[in-house]
Coordinates of C-alpha atoms in Angstrom, one line a residue:
Chain K
M1 CA -35.2 -19.2 -53.5
I2 CA -34.1 -22.3 -51.5
Y3 CA -32.7 -23.9 -54.6
I4 CA -30.4 -21.4 -55.2
D5 CA -28.9 -21.7 -52.0
I6 CA -28.6 -25.4 -52.2
I7 CA -26.6 -25.0 -55.3
I8 CA -24.5 -22.3 -54.2
L9 CA -23.6 -24.0 -50.6
T10 CA -22.9 -27.4 -52.5
L11 CA -20.5 -25.7 -55.2
L12 CA -19.1 -23.9 -52.1
A13 CA -18.4 -27.1 -50.1
V14 CA -17.0 -28.8 -53.5
T15 CA -14.4 -26.1 -53.8
A16 CA -12.9 -25.8 -50.4
V17 CA -12.5 -29.7 -50.9
T18 CA -11.0 -29.0 -53.7
V19 CA -8.5 -26.4 -52.8
A20 CA -7.5 -28.7 -49.7
R21 CA -6.6 -31.5 -52.0
I22 CA -5.1 -30.0 -55.0
R23 CA -1.4 -29.5 -55.3
D24 CA -0.7 -27.0 -57.9
L25 CA -0.7 -23.8 -56.0
W26 CA -1.7 -21.4 -59.1
A27 CA -5.1 -23.7 -59.2
A28 CA -5.6 -23.5 -55.5
V29 CA -5.4 -19.5 -55.6
M30 CA -7.7 -19.6 -58.6
F31 CA -10.2 -21.8 -56.6
T32 CA -9.7 -19.4 -53.7
G33 CA -10.8 -16.9 -55.9
I34 CA -14.0 -18.9 -57.4
Y35 CA -14.8 -19.9 -53.6
S36 CA -14.8 -16.1 -52.5
F37 CA -17.1 -15.1 -55.1
L38 CA -19.4 -18.1 -54.8
G39 CA -19.3 -16.8 -50.8
A40 CA -20.2 -13.1 -52.1
S41 CA -22.9 -14.6 -54.2
W42 CA -24.5 -16.4 -51.1
M43 CA -24.1 -13.1 -49.0
L44 CA -26.1 -11.3 -51.9
L45 CA -29.2 -13.7 -51.3
L46 CA -28.5 -13.4 -47.4
D47 CA -29.3 -9.6 -47.9
A48 CA -26.3 -8.0 -47.4
P49 CA -25.2 -6.6 -50.7
D50 CA -22.3 -4.5 -49.2
V51 CA -20.7 -7.4 -48.0
A52 CA -21.1 -9.1 -51.2
F53 CA -19.5 -6.4 -52.9
T54 CA -16.2 -5.9 -50.4
E55 CA -16.0 -9.7 -50.8
A56 CA -16.1 -9.9 -54.2
A57 CA -13.6 -7.2 -54.7
V58 CA -11.1 -8.0 -51.5
G59 CA -11.4 -11.5 -51.2
A60 CA -12.2 -12.6 -54.8
G61 CA -9.8 -9.7 -56.2
I62 CA -7.0 -8.2 -54.0
S63 CA -6.8 -11.7 -52.1
T64 CA -6.4 -13.4 -55.6
V65 CA -3.8 -10.6 -56.9
L66 CA -1.6 -10.8 -53.5
L67 CA -1.2 -14.5 -53.9
L68 CA -0.3 -14.3 -57.6
V69 CA 2.1 -11.9 -56.8
T70 CA 3.6 -14.3 -54.1
L71 CA 3.6 -17.2 -56.2
A72 CA 5.7 -15.4 -58.7
L73 CA 8.3 -14.7 -56.3
T74 CA 8.1 -17.8 -54.8
S75 CA 7.8 -21.3 -56.2
K76 CA 4.3 -22.6 -58.1
T77 CA 4.4 -25.8 -56.8
E78 CA 3.8 -27.5 -53.4
K79 CA 5.7 -30.4 -52.3
T80 CA 3.9 -33.8 -52.2
S81 CA 3.8 -35.9 -49.0
T82 CA 3.3 -39.5 -48.7
S83 CA 1.7 -39.5 -45.2
V84 CA -1.9 -39.6 -44.6
P85 CA -2.4 -36.6 -42.3
F86 CA -4.5 -38.8 -39.7
V87 CA -3.9 -36.4 -36.7
P88 CA -5.2 -33.1 -38.2
L89 CA -8.3 -35.1 -39.7
L90 CA -9.1 -36.2 -36.1
V91 CA -8.5 -32.8 -34.8
V92 CA -10.9 -31.5 -37.3
I93 CA -13.7 -33.9 -36.9
G94 CA -13.7 -33.5 -33.6
T95 CA -13.8 -30.1 -33.7
G96 CA -16.5 -30.1 -36.3
A97 CA -18.6 -32.5 -34.6
A98 CA -18.3 -30.2 -31.2
L99 CA -19.7 -27.1 -33.4
I100 CA -22.6 -29.0 -34.6
Y101 CA -23.6 -30.1 -31.7
G102 CA -23.7 -26.8 -30.8
T103 CA -25.6 -25.4 -33.3
L104 CA -28.3 -27.7 -32.2
D105 CA -29.4 -24.6 -29.6
M106 CA -29.0 -22.0 -32.4
P107 CA -32.2 -19.9 -33.3
H108 CA -33.1 -21.4 -36.5
F109 CA -32.4 -19.9 -40.0
G110 CA -34.5 -16.9 -40.7
D111 CA -36.0 -17.0 -37.4
P112 CA -37.2 -13.1 -37.0
S113 CA -37.6 -13.6 -33.1
A114 CA -33.6 -14.4 -32.7
P115 CA -31.7 -12.6 -30.1
V116 CA -29.2 -11.4 -32.6
H117 CA -32.4 -9.2 -34.1
T118 CA -33.6 -8.1 -30.7
H119 CA -31.0 -7.4 -28.4
P120 CA -29.4 -4.2 -29.4
N121 CA -32.8 -2.0 -29.7
P122 CA -33.2 -2.2 -33.3
G123 CA -34.6 1.5 -33.3
F124 CA -31.4 2.5 -34.1
V125 CA -32.2 1.6 -37.9
E126 CA -35.2 4.1 -37.5
R127 CA -33.1 6.7 -35.9
S128 CA -30.2 6.1 -38.4
Q129 CA -32.1 8.4 -40.6
P130 CA -32.6 11.8 -39.2
D131 CA -29.0 11.0 -37.8
M132 CA -27.6 10.8 -41.2
H133 CA -30.0 13.4 -43.0
G134 CA -31.6 10.6 -45.4
L135 CA -28.9 8.3 -45.9
P136 CA -30.8 5.2 -47.0
N137 CA -28.2 2.5 -46.4
V138 CA -28.5 1.6 -42.4
V139 CA -25.2 -0.6 -43.0
T140 CA -23.2 2.7 -44.5
A141 CA -25.2 4.8 -41.7
V142 CA -23.9 2.7 -38.8
L143 CA -20.2 1.7 -40.1
A144 CA -19.6 5.5 -41.0
S145 CA -21.2 7.2 -37.9
Y146 CA -22.1 4.9 -35.1
R147 CA -19.0 2.9 -35.5
G148 CA -17.0 5.9 -36.8
Y149 CA -14.2 5.3 -34.3
D150 CA -14.2 1.6 -35.1
T151 CA -13.7 2.3 -39.0
L152 CA -11.0 4.7 -38.1
G153 CA -9.0 2.0 -35.8
E154 CA -9.9 0.0 -39.1
T155 CA -7.8 2.9 -41.3
A156 CA -4.9 2.4 -38.7
V157 CA -4.7 -1.5 -38.7
I158 CA -4.9 -1.2 -43.0
F159 CA -1.7 1.6 -42.5
T160 CA -0.1 -0.5 -40.0
A161 CA -0.2 -3.5 -42.3
G162 CA 1.0 -1.6 -45.7
I163 CA 4.2 0.2 -43.7
G164 CA 4.9 -3.5 -42.2
V165 CA 4.8 -5.0 -45.8
L166 CA 6.7 -2.3 -46.7
L167 CA 9.6 -2.5 -43.7
I168 CA 9.6 -6.5 -44.3
L169 CA 10.0 -6.2 -48.2
R170 CA 12.5 -3.4 -48.0
R171 CA 15.3 -5.1 -46.0
E172 CA 15.5 -7.2 -49.6
K173 CA 16.0 -4.3 -51.4
K174 CA 19.4 -3.7 -49.5
S175 CA 20.7 -6.6 -49.1
A176 CA 20.2 -8.4 -52.2
N177 CA 19.6 -5.3 -54.6
T178 CA 16.7 -6.6 -56.4
D179 CA 13.7 -4.1 -57.9
D180 CA 10.7 -4.6 -55.7
S181 CA 8.3 -2.7 -57.5
T182 CA 6.1 -5.5 -57.8
T183 CA 5.8 -6.2 -54.3
E184 CA 5.7 -2.4 -53.2
G185 CA 2.5 -2.1 -55.2
T186 CA 0.7 -4.9 -53.4
A187 CA 1.4 -2.8 -50.2
Chain A
M21 CA -45.3 -45.0 -34.7
S22 CA -47.0 -41.5 -34.7
N23 CA -44.2 -40.6 -32.1
D24 CA -41.4 -41.5 -34.4
L25 CA -43.2 -39.5 -37.2
L26 CA -43.5 -36.3 -35.5
Q27 CA -39.7 -37.2 -34.2
L28 CA -39.0 -37.2 -37.6
A29 CA -40.7 -34.3 -38.6
M30 CA -38.9 -32.5 -36.1
T31 CA -35.4 -33.4 -37.6
A32 CA -36.7 -32.2 -41.1
E33 CA -37.8 -28.7 -39.8
Q34 CA -34.6 -28.7 -37.5
F35 CA -32.6 -29.9 -40.7
K36 CA -34.4 -26.8 -42.5
G37 CA -33.7 -24.5 -40.1
L38 CA -29.9 -25.2 -39.5
Y39 CA -27.9 -26.6 -42.6
N40 CA -26.4 -23.2 -43.4
Y41 CA -24.9 -23.6 -40.3
W42 CA -23.8 -26.8 -41.0
I43 CA -22.4 -26.2 -44.6
V44 CA -20.5 -23.2 -42.4
I45 CA -19.1 -25.5 -40.1
F46 CA -18.0 -27.4 -42.8
L47 CA -16.2 -25.1 -44.6
M48 CA -14.3 -23.7 -41.9
M49 CA -13.0 -27.1 -41.0
T50 CA -12.0 -27.6 -44.5
G51 CA -9.9 -24.3 -43.9
F52 CA -8.8 -25.4 -40.2
F53 CA -7.7 -29.2 -42.0
I54 CA -5.3 -26.8 -44.8
V55 CA -3.9 -25.0 -41.8
I56 CA -3.1 -27.9 -39.6
S57 CA -2.2 -30.1 -42.1
R58 CA -0.5 -28.9 -45.2
K59 CA 3.4 -27.6 -44.6
N60 CA 3.7 -25.0 -47.6
M61 CA 3.1 -21.7 -46.0
I62 CA 1.5 -20.3 -49.3
K63 CA -1.5 -23.4 -49.0
T64 CA -1.8 -22.1 -45.1
V65 CA -2.4 -19.0 -45.8
I66 CA -5.2 -19.8 -48.4
G67 CA -6.5 -22.1 -45.8
L68 CA -6.9 -19.0 -43.3
N69 CA -8.3 -17.5 -46.2
I70 CA -11.0 -20.2 -46.6
F71 CA -11.7 -20.4 -42.7
Q72 CA -12.3 -16.4 -42.6
T73 CA -14.4 -16.4 -45.2
S74 CA -16.4 -18.8 -43.7
V75 CA -16.8 -16.8 -40.5
F76 CA -18.0 -13.7 -42.7
L77 CA -20.7 -16.4 -44.3
L78 CA -21.8 -17.2 -40.4
Y79 CA -22.6 -14.2 -39.0
I80 CA -24.3 -13.0 -42.5
T81 CA -26.6 -16.1 -42.2
M82 CA -27.4 -15.0 -38.5
G83 CA -28.4 -11.6 -39.8
K84 CA -31.3 -12.8 -42.4
V85 CA -34.5 -12.5 -41.4
N86 CA -37.1 -14.5 -43.1
N87 CA -38.9 -12.4 -46.4
G88 CA -36.7 -10.0 -45.4
T89 CA -34.7 -7.4 -47.8
A90 CA -31.3 -5.0 -47.5
P91 CA -31.5 -3.0 -45.3
I92 CA -31.3 0.2 -47.2
L93 CA -34.8 2.2 -46.4
R94 CA -37.3 3.0 -48.8
P95 CA -37.4 6.5 -51.2
E96 CA -40.9 7.3 -49.0
D97 CA -39.5 6.9 -45.7
A98 CA -36.5 8.6 -46.6
H99 CA -38.3 11.6 -48.3
H100 CA -40.7 11.9 -44.8
D101 CA -37.9 12.2 -42.8
D102 CA -36.5 14.8 -44.8
H103 CA -39.6 17.1 -44.2
S104 CA -39.5 17.4 -40.3
H105 CA -37.7 19.5 -38.6
D106 CA -37.2 18.0 -35.2
H107 CA -35.7 14.6 -36.3
A108 CA -33.8 13.6 -33.6
D109 CA -37.7 14.1 -31.5
E110 CA -39.7 12.1 -33.9
A111 CA -37.3 9.4 -34.2
D112 CA -37.2 8.8 -30.3
H113 CA -41.3 9.0 -30.9
A114 CA -41.0 6.1 -32.9
S115 CA -38.7 3.9 -31.4
Q116 CA -41.0 4.6 -28.0
I117 CA -43.6 3.3 -29.9
F118 CA -41.8 -0.2 -30.7
L119 CA -40.7 -0.2 -27.2
D120 CA -44.9 0.1 -26.6
Q121 CA -45.2 -2.8 -28.8
I122 CA -43.0 -5.0 -28.0
A123 CA -44.4 -4.3 -24.3
D124 CA -48.2 -5.0 -25.3
H125 CA -48.0 -6.4 -28.6
T126 CA -50.2 -3.8 -29.7
P127 CA -49.7 -2.9 -33.5
A128 CA -49.0 0.8 -33.9
Q129 CA -50.1 2.6 -37.0
N130 CA -47.7 5.0 -39.3
V131 CA -44.9 2.3 -38.3
S132 CA -42.0 1.5 -40.6
A133 CA -41.2 -2.4 -40.2
G134 CA -37.9 -1.5 -41.0
S135 CA -37.0 -0.5 -37.5
E136 CA -37.9 -4.5 -35.7
P137 CA -38.2 -7.2 -37.7
A138 CA -38.8 -9.6 -35.1
I139 CA -42.0 -7.2 -34.5
A140 CA -42.6 -6.3 -38.2
L141 CA -43.4 -9.7 -38.7
E142 CA -46.1 -9.6 -35.9
A143 CA -47.5 -6.6 -37.0
L144 CA -47.6 -8.1 -40.7
A145 CA -49.6 -10.9 -39.4
E146 CA -51.8 -8.6 -37.5
T147 CA -52.7 -6.1 -39.7
G148 CA -52.0 -7.0 -42.5
T149 CA -50.0 -3.7 -43.9
N150 CA -47.7 -4.2 -46.9
D151 CA -44.9 -2.6 -45.0
V152 CA -41.0 -3.8 -45.8
I153 CA -39.4 -6.4 -43.6
Y154 CA -35.3 -5.6 -43.2
S155 CA -32.8 -8.5 -42.6
N156 CA -30.2 -7.2 -39.7
P157 CA -27.8 -4.7 -40.6
L158 CA -25.4 -5.2 -37.7
P159 CA -23.8 -8.5 -39.0
S160 CA -23.1 -6.7 -41.9
V161 CA -21.3 -3.8 -40.3
L162 CA -19.2 -6.2 -38.2
M163 CA -18.1 -8.1 -41.3
L164 CA -16.8 -4.9 -43.3
T165 CA -14.5 -4.3 -40.8
A166 CA -13.4 -7.8 -40.6
I167 CA -12.7 -8.4 -44.4
V168 CA -10.6 -5.6 -44.5
V169 CA -8.4 -6.4 -41.6
G170 CA -8.7 -9.9 -43.3
I171 CA -6.8 -8.4 -46.2
A172 CA -4.4 -6.5 -44.1
T173 CA -3.3 -9.9 -42.1
T174 CA -3.1 -11.8 -45.4
A175 CA -0.9 -9.7 -46.9
L176 CA 1.6 -9.4 -44.5
A177 CA 1.7 -12.7 -44.1
L178 CA 2.8 -13.1 -47.9
A179 CA 5.3 -10.5 -47.4
L180 CA 6.8 -12.7 -44.4
I181 CA 6.3 -15.9 -47.0
V182 CA 8.2 -13.7 -49.3
R183 CA 11.2 -12.8 -47.0
I184 CA 11.4 -16.4 -45.7
R185 CA 11.7 -17.5 -49.2
E186 CA 14.8 -14.7 -49.9
D187 CA 16.1 -16.0 -46.9
Y188 CA 15.7 -20.0 -47.3
G189 CA 15.4 -20.6 -50.5
T190 CA 12.2 -22.6 -49.7
I191 CA 8.8 -22.3 -48.5
E192 CA 8.2 -25.9 -47.1
E193 CA 7.9 -25.8 -43.1
D194 CA 9.6 -29.1 -42.7
E195 CA 12.5 -27.9 -44.9
I196 CA 13.0 -24.3 -42.9
L197 CA 12.8 -26.3 -39.9
I198 CA 15.8 -28.8 -41.0
L199 CA 18.1 -26.0 -42.2
D200 CA 17.5 -24.3 -39.0
R201 CA 18.5 -27.5 -37.3
E202 CA 21.7 -27.3 -39.4
S203 CA 23.0 -24.2 -38.7

């Protein structure tokens, strides 16, 4: 089991570095899709099938389509710069070192007594059964019932973003009189 | 000498317990690097996406419990609850049992392991029952919301990029700055 973990994590790291290095934007978008898919695979191993499905559908699916549509409307290659980005590299290494120092106090992977497992009283898992009339999936029960208002707010966010995309792209229609049916479809 | 060996073993154990965080931090920093070093706007959005996905992975990896399974309750448990009429009372009673269990570490009978992973493991060790251990559902719930909000922000950012391209004819940040200064 741990070998699958290690293979997936190595592939994730390699894919991320490839995305950072590659100049062809089309290839970068494809690698982002691969990255999302590998992330979804690891989520499945981490007992989160709901998140894995969503990540595969949204991260590897919709996000890739949106990026490809944007590429079709803009340009496909990134301008190459000759200077080596020393400052960003230093910032990233510094931040990464600080974060790794922070993980030394974290509960170990899979530790059942970690605070995240004990602190909101886990009785809600049992209680979700009668509350949701025998719905077996606890994730769905929490998302749709206990955090129902939050999910409603999330829908409002999607709605707002959709309106925002439409408004931003509508101005183009007025001024340039181009057909934006493809871009409207992405909203 | 033996002290050194002990320390080495400690670091090996630490590595096994923490390597998942380190990989996630590496991914996070790769995304961060793309965001701050690349001038191309589409590349920046891709970097943000990578950063975002690594945050999802960070949360999900914290929810995992050793030997656990996905938090989908077994049909037997669901069936059992369907029979009783006063569901809420029974559930309250059950969770009370768990609280007692936390208090004095006595394994209770007919208690499903799903409700308390930490206690479930102890119960498993002490009584030898074959109860199921569930991983924590809360990180999954939080990340489901975050994924959907993330795609909304990505869509908005990409729409803005398309508009910028319409106005400036380029999506390279430095070229846009030059154009801004000239005008």
